[in-house]
mmCIF file of C-alpha atoms in Angstrom:
data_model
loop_
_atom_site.group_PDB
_atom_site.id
_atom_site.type_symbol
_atom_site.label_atom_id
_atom_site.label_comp_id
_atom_site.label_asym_id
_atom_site.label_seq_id
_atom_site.Cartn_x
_atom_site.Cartn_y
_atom_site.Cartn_z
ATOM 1 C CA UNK A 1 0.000 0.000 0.000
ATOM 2 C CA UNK A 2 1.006 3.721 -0.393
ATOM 3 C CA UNK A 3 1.132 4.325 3.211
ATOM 4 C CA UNK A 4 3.352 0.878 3.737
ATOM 5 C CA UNK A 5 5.761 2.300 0.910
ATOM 6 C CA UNK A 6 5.879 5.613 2.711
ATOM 7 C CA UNK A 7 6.704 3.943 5.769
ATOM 8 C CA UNK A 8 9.595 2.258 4.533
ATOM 9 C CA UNK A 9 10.920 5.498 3.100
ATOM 10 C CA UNK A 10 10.953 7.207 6.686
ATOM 11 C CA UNK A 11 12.476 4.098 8.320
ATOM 12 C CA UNK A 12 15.298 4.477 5.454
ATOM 13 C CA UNK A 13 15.464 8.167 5.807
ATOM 14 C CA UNK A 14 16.208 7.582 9.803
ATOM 15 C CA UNK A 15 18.631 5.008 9.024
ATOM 16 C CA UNK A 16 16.781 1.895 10.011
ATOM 17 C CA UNK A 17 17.055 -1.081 7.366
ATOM 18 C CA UNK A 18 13.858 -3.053 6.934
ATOM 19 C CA UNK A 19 13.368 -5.762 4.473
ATOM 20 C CA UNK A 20 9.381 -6.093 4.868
ATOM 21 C CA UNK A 21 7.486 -3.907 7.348
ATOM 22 C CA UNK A 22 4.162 -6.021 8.367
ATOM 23 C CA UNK A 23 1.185 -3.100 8.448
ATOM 24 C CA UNK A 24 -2.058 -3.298 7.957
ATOM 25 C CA UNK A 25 -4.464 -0.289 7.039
ATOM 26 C CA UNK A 26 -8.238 0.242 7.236
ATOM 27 C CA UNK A 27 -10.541 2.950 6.140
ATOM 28 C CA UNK A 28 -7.994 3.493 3.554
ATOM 29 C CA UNK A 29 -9.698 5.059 0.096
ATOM 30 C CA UNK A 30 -6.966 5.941 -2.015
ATOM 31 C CA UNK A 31 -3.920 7.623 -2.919
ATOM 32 C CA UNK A 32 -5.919 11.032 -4.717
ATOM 33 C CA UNK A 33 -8.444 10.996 -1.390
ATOM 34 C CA UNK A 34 -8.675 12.335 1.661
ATOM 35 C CA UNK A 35 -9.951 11.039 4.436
ATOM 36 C CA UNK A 36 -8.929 9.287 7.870
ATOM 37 C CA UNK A 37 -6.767 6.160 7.571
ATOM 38 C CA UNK A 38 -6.165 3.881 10.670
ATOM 39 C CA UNK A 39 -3.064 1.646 10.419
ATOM 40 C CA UNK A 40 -2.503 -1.120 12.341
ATOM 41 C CA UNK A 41 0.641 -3.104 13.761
ATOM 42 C CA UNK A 42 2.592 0.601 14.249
ATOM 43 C CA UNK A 43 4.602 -1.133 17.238
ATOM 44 C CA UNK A 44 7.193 -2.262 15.036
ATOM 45 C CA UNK A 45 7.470 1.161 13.677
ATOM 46 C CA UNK A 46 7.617 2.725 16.864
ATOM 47 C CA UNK A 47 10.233 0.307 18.343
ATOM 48 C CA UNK A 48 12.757 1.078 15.624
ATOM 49 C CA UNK A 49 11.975 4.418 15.167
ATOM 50 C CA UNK A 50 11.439 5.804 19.204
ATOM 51 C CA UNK A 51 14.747 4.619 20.271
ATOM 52 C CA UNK A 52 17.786 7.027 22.491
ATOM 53 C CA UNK A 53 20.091 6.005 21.139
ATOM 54 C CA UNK A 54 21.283 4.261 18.046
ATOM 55 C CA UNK A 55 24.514 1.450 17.136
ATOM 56 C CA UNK A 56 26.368 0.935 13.673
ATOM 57 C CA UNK A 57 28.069 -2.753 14.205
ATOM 58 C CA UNK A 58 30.785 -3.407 12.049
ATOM 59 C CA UNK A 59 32.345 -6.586 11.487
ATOM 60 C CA UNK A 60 33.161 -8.548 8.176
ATOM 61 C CA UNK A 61 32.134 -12.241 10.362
ATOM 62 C CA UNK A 62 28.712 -12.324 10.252
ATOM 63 C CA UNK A 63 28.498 -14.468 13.639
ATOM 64 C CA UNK A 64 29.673 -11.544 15.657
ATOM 65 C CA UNK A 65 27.247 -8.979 13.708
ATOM 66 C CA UNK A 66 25.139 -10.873 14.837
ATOM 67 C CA UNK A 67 26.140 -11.783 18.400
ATOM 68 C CA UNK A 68 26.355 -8.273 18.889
ATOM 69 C CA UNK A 69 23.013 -7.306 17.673
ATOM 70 C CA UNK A 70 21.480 -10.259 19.861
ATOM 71 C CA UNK A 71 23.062 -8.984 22.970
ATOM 72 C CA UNK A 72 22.053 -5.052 22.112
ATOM 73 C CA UNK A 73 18.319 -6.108 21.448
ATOM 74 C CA UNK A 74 17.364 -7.011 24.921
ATOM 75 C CA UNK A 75 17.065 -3.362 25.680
ATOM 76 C CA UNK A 76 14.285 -0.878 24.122
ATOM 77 C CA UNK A 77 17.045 1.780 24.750
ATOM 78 C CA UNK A 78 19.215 0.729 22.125
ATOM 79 C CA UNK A 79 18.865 0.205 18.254
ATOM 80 C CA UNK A 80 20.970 -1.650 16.295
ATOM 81 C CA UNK A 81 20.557 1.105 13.216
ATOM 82 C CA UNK A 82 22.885 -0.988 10.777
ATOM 83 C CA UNK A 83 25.820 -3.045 10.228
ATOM 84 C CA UNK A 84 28.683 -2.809 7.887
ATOM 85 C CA UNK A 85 31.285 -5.708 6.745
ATOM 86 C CA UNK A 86 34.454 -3.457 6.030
ATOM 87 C CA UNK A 87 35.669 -0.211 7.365
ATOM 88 C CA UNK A 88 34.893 1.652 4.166
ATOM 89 C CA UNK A 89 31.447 0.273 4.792
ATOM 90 C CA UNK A 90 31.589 1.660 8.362
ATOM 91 C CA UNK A 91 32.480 5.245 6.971
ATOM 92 C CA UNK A 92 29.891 5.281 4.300
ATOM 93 C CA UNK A 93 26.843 4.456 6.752
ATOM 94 C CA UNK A 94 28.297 5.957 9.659
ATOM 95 C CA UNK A 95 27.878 9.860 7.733
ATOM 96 C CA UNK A 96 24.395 8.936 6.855
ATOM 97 C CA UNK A 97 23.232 7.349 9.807
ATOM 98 C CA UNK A 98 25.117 9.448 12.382
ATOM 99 C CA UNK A 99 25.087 6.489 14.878
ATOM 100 C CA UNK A 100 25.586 7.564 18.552
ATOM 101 C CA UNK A 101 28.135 4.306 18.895
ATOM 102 C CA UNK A 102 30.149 2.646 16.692
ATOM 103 C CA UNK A 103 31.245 -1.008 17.544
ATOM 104 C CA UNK A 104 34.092 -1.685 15.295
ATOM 105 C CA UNK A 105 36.804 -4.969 14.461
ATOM 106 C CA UNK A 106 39.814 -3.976 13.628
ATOM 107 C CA UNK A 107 40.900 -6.639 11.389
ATOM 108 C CA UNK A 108 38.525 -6.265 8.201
ATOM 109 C CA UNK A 109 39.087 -6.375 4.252
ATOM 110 C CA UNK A 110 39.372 -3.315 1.828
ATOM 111 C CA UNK A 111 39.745 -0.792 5.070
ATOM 112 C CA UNK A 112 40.764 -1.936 8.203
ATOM 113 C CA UNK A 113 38.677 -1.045 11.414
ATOM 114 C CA UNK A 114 41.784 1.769 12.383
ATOM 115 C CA UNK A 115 41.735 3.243 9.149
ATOM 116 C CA UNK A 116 38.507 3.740 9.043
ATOM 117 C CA UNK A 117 38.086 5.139 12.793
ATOM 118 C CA UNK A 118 40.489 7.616 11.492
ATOM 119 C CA UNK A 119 38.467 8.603 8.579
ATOM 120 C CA UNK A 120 35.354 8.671 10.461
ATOM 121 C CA UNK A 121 37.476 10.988 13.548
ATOM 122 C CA UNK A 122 37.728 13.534 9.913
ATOM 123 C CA UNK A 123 34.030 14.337 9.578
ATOM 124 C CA UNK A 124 33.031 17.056 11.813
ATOM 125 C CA UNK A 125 29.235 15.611 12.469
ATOM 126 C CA UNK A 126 30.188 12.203 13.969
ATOM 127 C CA UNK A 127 33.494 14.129 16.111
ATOM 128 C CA UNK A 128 30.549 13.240 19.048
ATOM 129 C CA UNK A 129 30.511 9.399 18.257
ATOM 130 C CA UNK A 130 31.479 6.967 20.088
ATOM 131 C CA UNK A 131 33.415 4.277 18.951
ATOM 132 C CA UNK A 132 34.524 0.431 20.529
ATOM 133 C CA UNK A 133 37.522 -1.330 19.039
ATOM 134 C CA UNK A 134 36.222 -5.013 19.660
ATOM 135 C CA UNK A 135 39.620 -7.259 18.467
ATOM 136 C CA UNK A 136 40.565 -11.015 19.335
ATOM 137 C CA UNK A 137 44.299 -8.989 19.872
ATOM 138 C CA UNK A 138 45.429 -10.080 23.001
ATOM 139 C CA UNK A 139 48.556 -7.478 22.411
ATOM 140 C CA UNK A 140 48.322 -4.198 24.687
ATOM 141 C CA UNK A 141 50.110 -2.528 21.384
ATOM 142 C CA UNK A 142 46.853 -3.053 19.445
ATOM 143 C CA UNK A 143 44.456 -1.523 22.197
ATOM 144 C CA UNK A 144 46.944 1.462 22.026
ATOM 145 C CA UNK A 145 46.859 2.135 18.843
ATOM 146 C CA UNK A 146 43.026 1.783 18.521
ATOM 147 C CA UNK A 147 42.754 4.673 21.065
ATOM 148 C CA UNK A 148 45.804 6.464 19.320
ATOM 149 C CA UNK A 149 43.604 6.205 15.926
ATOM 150 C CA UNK A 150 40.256 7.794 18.299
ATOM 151 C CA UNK A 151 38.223 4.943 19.561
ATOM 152 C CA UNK A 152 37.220 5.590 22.938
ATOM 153 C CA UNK A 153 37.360 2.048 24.343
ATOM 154 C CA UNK A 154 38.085 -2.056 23.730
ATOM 155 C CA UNK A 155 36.136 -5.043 23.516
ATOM 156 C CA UNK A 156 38.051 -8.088 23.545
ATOM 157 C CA UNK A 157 36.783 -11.063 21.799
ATOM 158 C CA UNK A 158 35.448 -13.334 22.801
ATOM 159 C CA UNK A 159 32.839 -11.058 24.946
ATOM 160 C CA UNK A 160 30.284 -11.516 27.200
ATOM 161 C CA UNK A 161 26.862 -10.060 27.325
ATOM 162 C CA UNK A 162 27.895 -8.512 30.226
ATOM 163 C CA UNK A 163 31.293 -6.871 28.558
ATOM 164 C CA UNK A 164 29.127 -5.400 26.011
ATOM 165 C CA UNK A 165 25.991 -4.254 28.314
ATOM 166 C CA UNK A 166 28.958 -2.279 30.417
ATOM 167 C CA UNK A 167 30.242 -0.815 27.481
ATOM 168 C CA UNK A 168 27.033 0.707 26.621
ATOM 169 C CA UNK A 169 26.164 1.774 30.355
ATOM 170 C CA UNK A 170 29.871 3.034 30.581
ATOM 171 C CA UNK A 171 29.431 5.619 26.854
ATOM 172 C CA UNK A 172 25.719 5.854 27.029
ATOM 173 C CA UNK A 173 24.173 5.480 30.553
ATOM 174 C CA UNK A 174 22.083 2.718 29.344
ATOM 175 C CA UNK A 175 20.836 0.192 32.419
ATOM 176 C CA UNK A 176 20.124 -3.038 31.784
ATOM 177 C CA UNK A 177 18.324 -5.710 34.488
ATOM 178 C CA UNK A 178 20.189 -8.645 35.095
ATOM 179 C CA UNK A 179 18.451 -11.657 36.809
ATOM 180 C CA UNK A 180 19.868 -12.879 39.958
ATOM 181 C CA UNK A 181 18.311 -16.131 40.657
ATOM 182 C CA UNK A 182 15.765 -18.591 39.747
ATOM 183 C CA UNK A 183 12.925 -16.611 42.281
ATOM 184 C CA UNK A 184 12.679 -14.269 39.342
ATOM 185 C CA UNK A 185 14.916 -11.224 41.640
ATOM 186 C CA UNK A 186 15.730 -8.651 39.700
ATOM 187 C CA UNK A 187 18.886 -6.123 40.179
ATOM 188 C CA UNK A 188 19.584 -3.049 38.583
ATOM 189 C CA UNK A 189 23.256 -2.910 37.255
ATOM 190 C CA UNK A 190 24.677 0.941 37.713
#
């Protein structure tokens, strides 16, 4: 429908990639009409759209893209806004979407993850953004030289859930509730 199409186009404006966007719309007349049109099955939209604050993952293995994003999606307070495979990828989508985090490898084909933090440390809009070497390095030298190119901290692979959650508390305030035991208790981490 017309109003699903012009959904898509604001998700894409904002930065959000969508394959298929399930709506549904009622009282709907036509494109040349006006009149009221209800649409149902916005919570999707809202989800992706309503968000504080918004991650670019980039990563040319596909598992940790996607361990990543797993780990990030438990929270309402944090979108996974896109992933790239290469640094010059992550420099391309990083000026459009003007992420608020950047989660980065180092190691990547056609620009590495340090080249491309220094590229991105060049634009004057994303100077703000904050951006997490994550490396299997186990070499102090690299961890240096990914804060010497501008990232502002390291992830070590392999990660935790936890290692990432207190990244994102750590750059963006974000809380997450951890359970404690099998009586349901919940704790706040700070």
């Amino acid at each position: 429908t017309p109003v699903g199409m012009a959904l898509q186009e604001t998700l894409s404006y904002c930065g959000v990639t969508s394959d298929h966007i399930a709506i549904r719309t009622s009282s709907y007349t036509g494109v040349d009409q006006r009149g009221h049109v209800a649409v149902h099955g916005l919570n999707y939209i809202i989800k992706k759209i309503c968000h504080d604050d918004r991650v670019l993952i980039v990563d040319d293995s596909a598992f940790f893209r996607r361990r990543i994003r797993e780990h990030l999606e438990t929270t309402s307070e944090v979108l996974v806004a896109g992933e790239a495979t290469n640094g010059r990828e992550a420099v391309e989508k990083a000026r459009h979407m003007q992420p608020d985090v950047i989660l980065t490898d180092l190691i990547m084909p056609v620009m590495t993850g340090i080249e491309a933090v220094q590229e991105i440390r060049q634009i004057p809009e994303l100077q703000h953004v904050c951006i997490i070497a994550v490396s299997a390095s186990v070499f102090d030298m690299d961890q240096q030289q990914s804060k010497l190119a501008g990232c502002d901290d390291f992830l070590r692979k392999p990660f935790r859930e936890t290692d990432i959650f207190g990244l994102m508390h750590k750059h963006l305030g974000v809380k997450y509730v951890y359970e404690v035991d099998q009586n349901s208790k919940l704790e706040t981490r700070n």
